[in-house]
Coordinates of N, CA and C in Angstrom, one line a residue:
X1 N 90.1 97.8 119.1 CA 90.4 98.9 118.1 C 89.4 100.0 118.3
X2 N 90.0 101.2 118.5 CA 89.2 102.4 118.7 C 88.9 103.1 117.4
X3 N 88.2 104.1 117.5 CA 87.9 104.9 116.4 C 88.9 106.0 116.2
X4 N 89.5 106.1 115.0 CA 90.5 107.1 114.8 C 89.8 108.5 114.5
X5 N 88.8 108.4 113.6 CA 88.2 109.7 113.2 C 86.8 109.4 112.6
X6 N 85.8 110.2 112.9 CA 84.5 110.1 112.3 C 84.2 111.4 111.5
X7 N 83.9 111.2 110.3 CA 83.5 112.3 109.4 C 81.9 112.3 109.4
X8 N 81.3 113.4 109.9 CA 79.9 113.5 110.0 C 79.4 114.4 109.0
X9 N 78.2 114.1 108.4 CA 77.6 115.0 107.4 C 77.1 116.3 108.1
X10 N 76.5 116.2 109.3 CA 75.8 117.4 109.9 C 76.2 117.5 111.3
X11 N 76.1 118.7 111.9 CA 76.3 118.9 113.3 C 75.5 117.9 114.2
X12 N 74.3 117.7 113.8 CA 73.4 116.7 114.6 C 74.1 115.4 114.7
X13 N 74.7 114.9 113.6 CA 75.4 113.6 113.7 C 76.6 113.7 114.6
X14 N 77.3 114.8 114.6 CA 78.5 115.0 115.5 C 78.0 114.9 117.0
X15 N 76.9 115.6 117.2 CA 76.3 115.5 118.6 C 76.0 114.1 119.0
X16 N 75.5 113.3 118.1 CA 75.2 111.9 118.4 C 76.4 111.1 118.8
X17 N 77.5 111.3 118.0 CA 78.7 110.6 118.3 C 79.3 111.1 119.6
X18 N 79.2 112.4 119.9 CA 79.7 112.9 121.2 C 78.9 112.2 122.3
X19 N 77.6 112.1 122.2 CA 76.8 111.5 123.2 C 77.1 110.0 123.4
X20 N 77.7 109.4 122.4 CA 78.1 108.0 122.5 C 79.5 107.9 123.1
X21 N 80.1 109.0 123.4 CA 81.4 109.0 124.0 C 82.6 109.2 123.1
X22 N 82.4 109.5 121.8 CA 83.5 109.8 120.9 C 84.1 111.1 121.3
X23 N 85.4 111.2 121.5 CA 86.1 112.4 121.9 C 85.9 113.5 120.7
X24 N 85.7 114.7 121.1 CA 85.4 115.8 120.2 C 86.5 115.9 119.2
X25 N 87.8 115.7 119.6 CA 88.9 115.8 118.6 C 88.9 114.6 117.6
X26 N 88.0 113.7 117.7 CA 88.0 112.5 116.8 C 86.9 112.6 115.8
X27 N 86.2 113.7 115.7 CA 85.2 113.8 114.6 C 85.2 115.2 114.0
X28 N 84.7 115.3 112.8 CA 84.6 116.6 112.1 C 83.3 116.6 111.3
X29 N 82.8 117.7 111.0 CA 81.6 117.9 110.2 C 82.1 118.2 108.8
X30 N 81.8 117.3 107.9 CA 82.3 117.5 106.5 C 81.2 118.0 105.5
X31 N 80.0 117.8 105.9 CA 78.9 118.2 105.0 C 78.4 117.1 104.1
X32 N 77.4 117.4 103.4 CA 76.8 116.4 102.5 C 77.3 116.7 101.1
X33 N 77.9 115.7 100.4 CA 78.5 115.9 99.1 C 77.5 116.3 98.1
X34 N 76.2 116.0 98.3 CA 75.2 116.4 97.4 C 75.1 117.9 97.2
X35 N 75.5 118.6 98.3 CA 75.6 120.1 98.2 C 76.7 120.6 97.3
X36 N 77.7 119.7 97.1 CA 78.9 120.1 96.3 C 78.7 119.9 94.8
X37 N 77.6 119.3 94.4 CA 77.4 119.0 93.0 C 77.2 120.3 92.2
X38 N 77.8 120.5 91.1 CA 77.7 121.7 90.3 C 76.6 121.4 89.3
X39 N 75.9 122.5 88.9 CA 74.9 122.4 87.9 C 75.6 122.1 86.6
X40 N 75.1 121.1 85.8 CA 75.8 120.7 84.6 C 75.8 121.8 83.5
X41 N 76.9 121.8 82.7 CA 77.0 122.7 81.6 C 75.8 122.5 80.6
X42 N 75.3 123.5 80.1 CA 74.3 123.3 79.1 C 72.9 123.3 79.7
X43 N 72.7 123.3 81.0 CA 71.4 123.2 81.6 C 70.5 124.3 81.1
X44 N 71.0 125.5 81.1 CA 70.2 126.7 80.8 C 69.7 126.5 79.3
X45 N 70.5 126.1 78.4 CA 70.1 125.9 77.0 C 69.1 124.8 76.9
X46 N 69.2 123.7 77.6 CA 68.2 122.6 77.6 C 66.9 123.1 78.1
X47 N 67.0 123.9 79.2 CA 65.7 124.4 79.8 C 65.0 125.4 78.8
X48 N 65.8 126.2 78.2 CA 65.3 127.2 77.2 C 64.6 126.4 76.1
X49 N 65.2 125.4 75.6 CA 64.6 124.6 74.5 C 63.3 123.9 75.0
X50 N 63.3 123.4 76.2 CA 62.0 122.8 76.7 C 60.9 123.9 76.9
X51 N 61.3 125.1 77.4 CA 60.4 126.2 77.5 C 59.7 126.5 76.2
X52 N 60.5 126.5 75.1 CA 59.9 126.8 73.8 C 59.1 125.6 73.3
X53 N 59.6 124.4 73.5 CA 58.8 123.2 73.1 C 57.4 123.2 73.7
X54 N 57.4 123.5 75.0 CA 56.1 123.4 75.8 C 55.3 124.7 75.6
X55 N 55.8 125.7 74.9 CA 55.1 127.0 74.7 C 54.8 127.7 76.0
X56 N 55.8 127.6 77.0 CA 55.5 128.2 78.3 C 55.5 129.7 78.3
X57 N 56.3 130.3 77.4 CA 56.4 131.8 77.4 C 56.7 132.3 78.8
X58 N 55.9 133.2 79.3 CA 56.1 133.7 80.6 C 55.1 133.2 81.6
X59 N 54.4 132.1 81.2 CA 53.4 131.5 82.1 C 54.0 131.0 83.4
X60 N 53.3 131.2 84.5 CA 53.8 130.6 85.8 C 53.8 129.1 85.7
X61 N 54.9 128.5 86.2 CA 55.1 127.1 86.1 C 55.5 126.6 87.5
X62 N 54.9 125.5 87.9 CA 55.5 124.8 89.1 C 55.6 123.3 88.8
X63 N 56.4 122.6 89.6 CA 56.7 121.3 89.3 C 56.5 120.4 90.6
X64 N 55.9 119.3 90.3 CA 55.7 118.2 91.4 C 56.6 117.1 90.9
X65 N 57.7 116.8 91.6 CA 58.6 115.8 91.2 C 58.7 114.6 92.1
X66 N 59.1 113.5 91.6 CA 59.3 112.3 92.3 C 58.0 111.9 93.1
X67 N 56.9 112.0 92.5 CA 55.6 111.7 93.2 C 55.3 110.3 93.2
X68 N 54.6 109.9 94.2 CA 54.2 108.5 94.5 C 52.7 108.3 94.3
X69 N 52.3 107.0 94.3 CA 50.9 106.7 94.3 C 50.2 107.4 95.5
X70 N 49.1 108.1 95.3 CA 48.4 108.8 96.3 C 48.8 110.3 96.4
X71 N 49.9 110.6 95.8 CA 50.2 112.1 95.8 C 49.7 112.8 94.6
X72 N 49.7 112.2 93.4 CA 49.3 112.9 92.2 C 47.9 113.5 92.4
X73 N 46.9 112.8 93.0 CA 45.6 113.4 93.1 C 45.6 114.6 94.0
X74 N 46.4 114.6 95.0 CA 46.6 115.8 95.9 C 47.2 116.9 95.1
X75 N 48.2 116.6 94.3 CA 48.9 117.6 93.5 C 47.9 118.2 92.5
X76 N 47.1 117.4 91.9 CA 46.1 117.9 90.9 C 45.1 118.8 91.6
X77 N 44.7 118.5 92.9 CA 43.8 119.4 93.6 C 44.5 120.7 93.9
X78 N 45.8 120.6 94.3 CA 46.5 121.9 94.6 C 46.6 122.7 93.3
X79 N 46.9 122.0 92.2 CA 47.0 122.7 90.9 C 45.7 123.4 90.6
X80 N 44.6 122.8 90.8 CA 43.3 123.4 90.5 C 43.1 124.7 91.4
X81 N 43.5 124.6 92.6 CA 43.4 125.8 93.5 C 44.3 126.9 93.1
X82 N 45.5 126.5 92.6 CA 46.5 127.5 92.2 C 46.0 128.2 90.9
X83 N 45.4 127.4 90.0 CA 44.9 128.0 88.8 C 43.7 128.9 89.0
X84 N 42.9 128.6 90.1 CA 41.8 129.5 90.4 C 42.3 130.9 90.8
X85 N 43.5 130.9 91.4 CA 44.0 132.2 91.9 C 45.0 132.8 90.8
X86 N 45.6 131.9 90.0 CA 46.6 132.4 89.1 C 46.4 131.6 87.8
X87 N 45.4 132.1 87.0 CA 45.0 131.4 85.8 C 46.2 131.3 84.8
X88 N 46.2 130.2 84.1 CA 47.3 130.0 83.1 C 48.5 129.3 83.7
X89 N 48.5 129.0 85.0 CA 49.6 128.3 85.6 C 49.7 126.9 85.0
X90 N 50.9 126.5 84.8 CA 51.1 125.1 84.2 C 51.8 124.3 85.3
X91 N 51.6 123.0 85.2 CA 52.2 122.0 86.2 C 53.0 121.1 85.4
X92 N 54.2 120.9 85.8 CA 55.1 119.8 85.3 C 55.0 118.7 86.4
X93 N 54.5 117.5 86.0 CA 54.3 116.4 86.9 C 55.3 115.3 86.5
X94 N 56.1 114.9 87.5 CA 57.2 113.9 87.3 C 57.0 112.8 88.3
X95 N 56.4 111.7 87.9 CA 56.3 110.5 88.8 C 57.7 110.0 89.2
X96 N 57.9 109.5 90.4 CA 59.1 108.9 90.8 C 59.6 107.8 89.8
X97 N 58.6 107.0 89.4 CA 58.9 105.9 88.5 C 58.2 106.1 87.2
X98 N 59.0 106.2 86.1 CA 58.4 106.5 84.8 C 57.5 105.4 84.4
X99 N 57.6 104.2 84.9 CA 56.7 103.1 84.6 C 55.3 103.4 85.0
X100 N 55.1 104.3 85.9 CA 53.7 104.7 86.4 C 53.1 105.8 85.5
X101 N 53.7 106.2 84.4 CA 53.3 107.3 83.6 C 51.9 107.1 83.1
X102 N 51.6 105.9 82.6 CA 50.3 105.7 82.0 C 49.2 105.8 83.1
X103 N 49.4 105.3 84.2 CA 48.4 105.4 85.3 C 48.3 106.9 85.7
X104 N 49.3 107.7 85.8 CA 49.3 109.1 86.1 C 48.5 109.8 85.0
X105 N 48.8 109.5 83.8 CA 48.1 110.1 82.7 C 46.6 109.9 82.8
X106 N 46.2 108.6 83.1 CA 44.8 108.3 83.2 C 44.2 109.1 84.4
X107 N 44.9 109.3 85.5 CA 44.4 110.1 86.6 C 44.2 111.5 86.1
X108 N 45.1 112.1 85.4 CA 45.0 113.4 84.9 C 43.8 113.6 84.0
X109 N 43.6 112.6 83.1 CA 42.4 112.6 82.2 C 41.1 112.5 83.0
X110 N 41.1 111.7 84.0 CA 39.9 111.6 84.8 C 39.6 112.9 85.5
X111 N 40.7 113.6 85.9 CA 40.5 114.9 86.6 C 40.1 116.0 85.6
X112 N 40.1 115.7 84.3 CA 39.7 116.6 83.3 C 40.7 117.7 83.0
X113 N 42.0 117.4 83.2 CA 43.0 118.4 82.8 C 43.7 118.0 81.5
X114 N 44.0 119.0 80.7 CA 44.7 118.7 79.4 C 46.1 118.3 79.7
X115 N 46.6 117.4 78.9 CA 47.9 116.7 79.2 C 48.8 116.7 78.0
X116 N 50.1 117.0 78.3 CA 51.1 116.8 77.3 C 52.1 115.8 77.9
X117 N 52.8 115.0 77.1 CA 53.8 114.1 77.6 C 55.2 114.3 77.0
X118 N 56.2 114.3 77.8 CA 57.5 114.5 77.4 C 57.9 113.5 76.3
X119 N 57.5 112.3 76.4 CA 57.9 111.2 75.5 C 57.2 111.3 74.1
X120 N 56.1 112.1 74.1 CA 55.3 112.1 72.8 C 55.1 113.6 72.5
X121 N 56.1 114.3 72.0 CA 55.9 115.7 71.7 C 54.8 115.9 70.7
X122 N 54.0 117.0 71.0 CA 52.8 117.3 70.2 C 52.6 118.8 70.2
X123 N 52.0 119.3 69.1 CA 51.7 120.7 69.1 C 50.8 121.1 70.2
X124 N 50.0 120.2 70.7 CA 49.0 120.5 71.8 C 49.7 120.7 73.1
X125 N 51.0 120.3 73.2 CA 51.8 120.5 74.4 C 51.7 122.0 74.8
X126 N 51.7 122.9 73.9 CA 51.7 124.3 74.1 C 50.4 124.8 74.8
X127 N 49.4 124.0 74.8 CA 48.1 124.3 75.5 C 47.9 123.4 76.7
X128 N 48.7 122.4 76.9 CA 48.5 121.5 78.0 C 48.6 122.1 79.4
X129 N 47.6 121.9 80.2 CA 47.7 122.4 81.6 C 48.7 121.6 82.4
X130 N 48.8 120.3 82.2 CA 49.8 119.5 82.9 C 50.7 118.9 81.9
X131 N 52.0 119.0 82.2 CA 53.1 118.3 81.3 C 53.6 117.2 82.1
X132 N 53.4 116.0 81.6 CA 53.8 114.7 82.3 C 55.2 114.3 81.8
X133 N 56.1 114.3 82.7 CA 57.5 113.8 82.3 C 57.6 112.3 82.6
X134 N 57.7 111.6 81.5 CA 57.6 110.1 81.6 C 58.9 109.5 81.1
X135 N 60.0 110.1 81.5 CA 61.4 109.7 81.1 C 62.3 109.9 82.2
X136 N 63.4 109.2 82.2 CA 64.5 109.4 83.2 C 65.5 110.3 82.7
X137 N 66.2 111.0 83.7 CA 67.4 111.8 83.3 C 67.1 113.2 82.8
X138 N 65.9 113.7 83.0 CA 65.6 115.0 82.5 C 64.9 115.9 83.6
X139 N 65.1 115.4 84.9 CA 64.4 116.1 86.0 C 65.0 117.5 86.2
X140 N 66.3 117.6 86.1 CA 67.0 118.9 86.5 C 66.5 120.0 85.5
X141 N 66.5 119.7 84.2 CA 66.1 120.8 83.3 C 64.6 121.2 83.4
X142 N 63.8 120.2 83.9 CA 62.4 120.5 84.2 C 62.3 121.4 85.5
X143 N 63.1 121.1 86.5 CA 63.2 121.9 87.7 C 63.5 123.4 87.2
X144 N 64.4 123.5 86.3 CA 64.9 124.8 85.9 C 63.8 125.7 85.2
X145 N 62.7 125.0 84.8 CA 61.6 125.7 84.2 C 60.6 126.3 85.3
X146 N 60.7 125.8 86.5 CA 59.7 126.1 87.5 C 60.1 127.3 88.4
X147 N 59.0 127.9 88.9 CA 59.2 129.0 89.9 C 59.0 128.5 91.3
X148 N 58.5 127.2 91.5 CA 58.4 126.6 92.8 C 58.3 125.1 92.5
X149 N 58.7 124.3 93.6 CA 58.8 122.9 93.4 C 58.2 122.2 94.6
X150 N 57.5 121.1 94.4 CA 57.1 120.2 95.4 C 57.9 118.9 95.2
X151 N 58.5 118.4 96.2 CA 59.3 117.1 96.1 C 58.5 116.0 96.8
X152 N 58.2 115.0 96.0 CA 57.3 114.0 96.5 C 57.9 112.9 97.3
X153 N 57.1 111.9 97.5 CA 57.4 110.8 98.5 C 57.3 111.3 99.9
X154 N 56.7 112.5 100.1 CA 56.7 113.2 101.4 C 55.2 113.4 101.9
X155 N 54.2 113.2 101.0 CA 52.8 113.2 101.4 C 52.4 111.9 101.8
X156 N 53.1 110.9 101.4 CA 52.9 109.5 101.8 C 54.1 109.0 102.5
X157 N 54.0 108.0 103.3 CA 55.1 107.6 104.2 C 56.3 106.9 103.4
X158 N 56.8 107.5 102.4 CA 57.9 107.0 101.6 C 59.2 107.6 102.0
X159 N 59.2 108.6 102.8 CA 60.4 109.2 103.3 C 60.9 110.5 102.6
X160 N 60.3 110.8 101.5 CA 60.7 112.0 100.8 C 61.9 111.7 99.8
X161 N 62.1 112.7 99.0 CA 63.3 112.6 98.0 C 64.1 113.9 98.1
X162 N 65.2 113.9 97.4 CA 66.2 114.9 97.5 C 65.7 116.3 97.1
X163 N 65.7 117.3 98.1 CA 65.2 118.6 97.8 C 66.4 119.5 97.4
X164 N 67.6 119.0 97.4 CA 68.8 119.8 97.1 C 68.8 120.4 95.7
X165 N 68.4 119.5 94.7 CA 68.5 120.0 93.3 C 67.6 121.2 93.0
X166 N 66.3 121.2 93.4 CA 65.6 122.4 93.1 C 66.1 123.6 94.0
X167 N 66.5 123.4 95.2 CA 67.0 124.5 96.0 C 68.3 125.1 95.4
X168 N 69.1 124.2 94.8 CA 70.3 124.7 94.1 C 70.0 125.7 93.0
X169 N 68.8 125.5 92.4 CA 68.4 126.4 91.3 C 67.7 127.7 91.9
X170 N 67.6 127.7 93.2 CA 67.1 128.9 93.8 C 65.6 129.0 93.8
X171 N 64.9 127.9 93.7 CA 63.4 127.9 93.7 C 62.9 127.4 95.0
X172 N 61.8 128.0 95.5 CA 61.2 127.5 96.8 C 60.8 126.0 96.7
X173 N 61.0 125.3 97.7 CA 60.7 123.9 97.7 C 59.7 123.6 98.9
X174 N 58.7 122.8 98.5 CA 57.7 122.4 99.5 C 57.8 120.9 99.6
X175 N 57.6 120.4 100.8 CA 57.6 118.9 101.0 C 56.5 118.6 102.1
X176 N 56.0 117.4 102.0 CA 55.0 117.0 103.0 C 55.7 116.6 104.3
X177 N 54.9 116.0 105.2 CA 55.5 115.7 106.6 C 56.4 114.5 106.6
X178 N 56.4 113.6 105.6 CA 57.2 112.4 105.6 C 58.5 112.6 104.9
X179 N 59.5 113.1 105.7 CA 60.8 113.4 105.1 C 62.0 112.7 105.8
X180 N 61.7 111.6 106.4 CA 62.7 110.9 107.2 C 64.0 110.5 106.4
X181 N 63.9 110.3 105.1 CA 65.1 110.0 104.3 C 66.0 111.2 104.1
X182 N 65.4 112.4 104.2 CA 66.2 113.6 104.1 C 66.0 114.6 105.2
X183 N 65.7 114.0 106.4 CA 65.4 114.8 107.6 C 66.6 115.8 107.9
X184 N 67.8 115.3 107.8 CA 68.9 116.2 108.1 C 69.1 117.3 107.0
X185 N 68.8 117.0 105.8 CA 68.8 118.0 104.8 C 67.7 119.1 105.0
X186 N 66.5 118.6 105.3 CA 65.4 119.5 105.6 C 65.7 120.4 106.8
X187 N 66.3 119.7 107.9 CA 66.6 120.5 109.1 C 67.7 121.6 108.7
X188 N 68.7 121.2 107.9 CA 69.7 122.1 107.5 C 69.1 123.3 106.8
X189 N 68.2 123.1 105.8 CA 67.6 124.2 105.1 C 66.8 125.0 106.0
X190 N 66.0 124.4 107.0 CA 65.2 125.2 107.9 C 66.1 126.1 108.8
X191 N 67.2 125.5 109.3 CA 68.1 126.3 110.1 C 68.7 127.4 109.3
X192 N 69.0 127.2 108.1 CA 69.7 128.2 107.2 C 68.7 129.2 106.7
X193 N 67.4 129.0 107.0 CA 66.3 129.9 106.4 C 66.3 129.9 104.9
X194 N 66.5 128.7 104.4 CA 66.5 128.5 102.9 C 65.2 128.4 102.3
X195 N 65.1 128.1 101.0 CA 63.8 128.1 100.4 C 62.9 126.9 100.6
X196 N 63.2 126.1 101.7 CA 62.2 125.0 102.0 C 61.4 125.5 103.1
X197 N 60.0 125.5 102.9 CA 59.1 126.0 104.0 C 59.0 124.9 105.1

């Protein structure tokens, strides 16, 4: 039984099938369906409500999302350096696993940064240097608050996480060197001169 047709996500995949001997007329490049996702209705309103809740005003905000053990300390160092150059900058920190929130909060406290938590709204959130998102299902509206994003799982050998969501919002995306889970997406963005450095 031969292959009738191969639908490839990226041109690089098509080249691999061609190298394996699949005839050119038996494959096509369909793209990644994650690029086809539309931003949900009401996203802007939810982001506006969060901006008010956190008291962000016009403060510069960046987000470090889907972070893993070993990355948060590096993110906090980067945040300290950013605040030295751009005082008042706020960080939204979103661990990959919400179950790690207490450990990440302790790390923030040890680092001496003021902390607000998504799950425990407080009037002090408006002054918090770091806003810890310790819940599932609210990442996109937090991305919408940021002017730049770091996508985690990429400074440690976890393979990285999806950079498409922040890029869809038009914000620059940074990732570390460990992006093998999304290498094709990163390559695509780099070839397209998109917002991933």
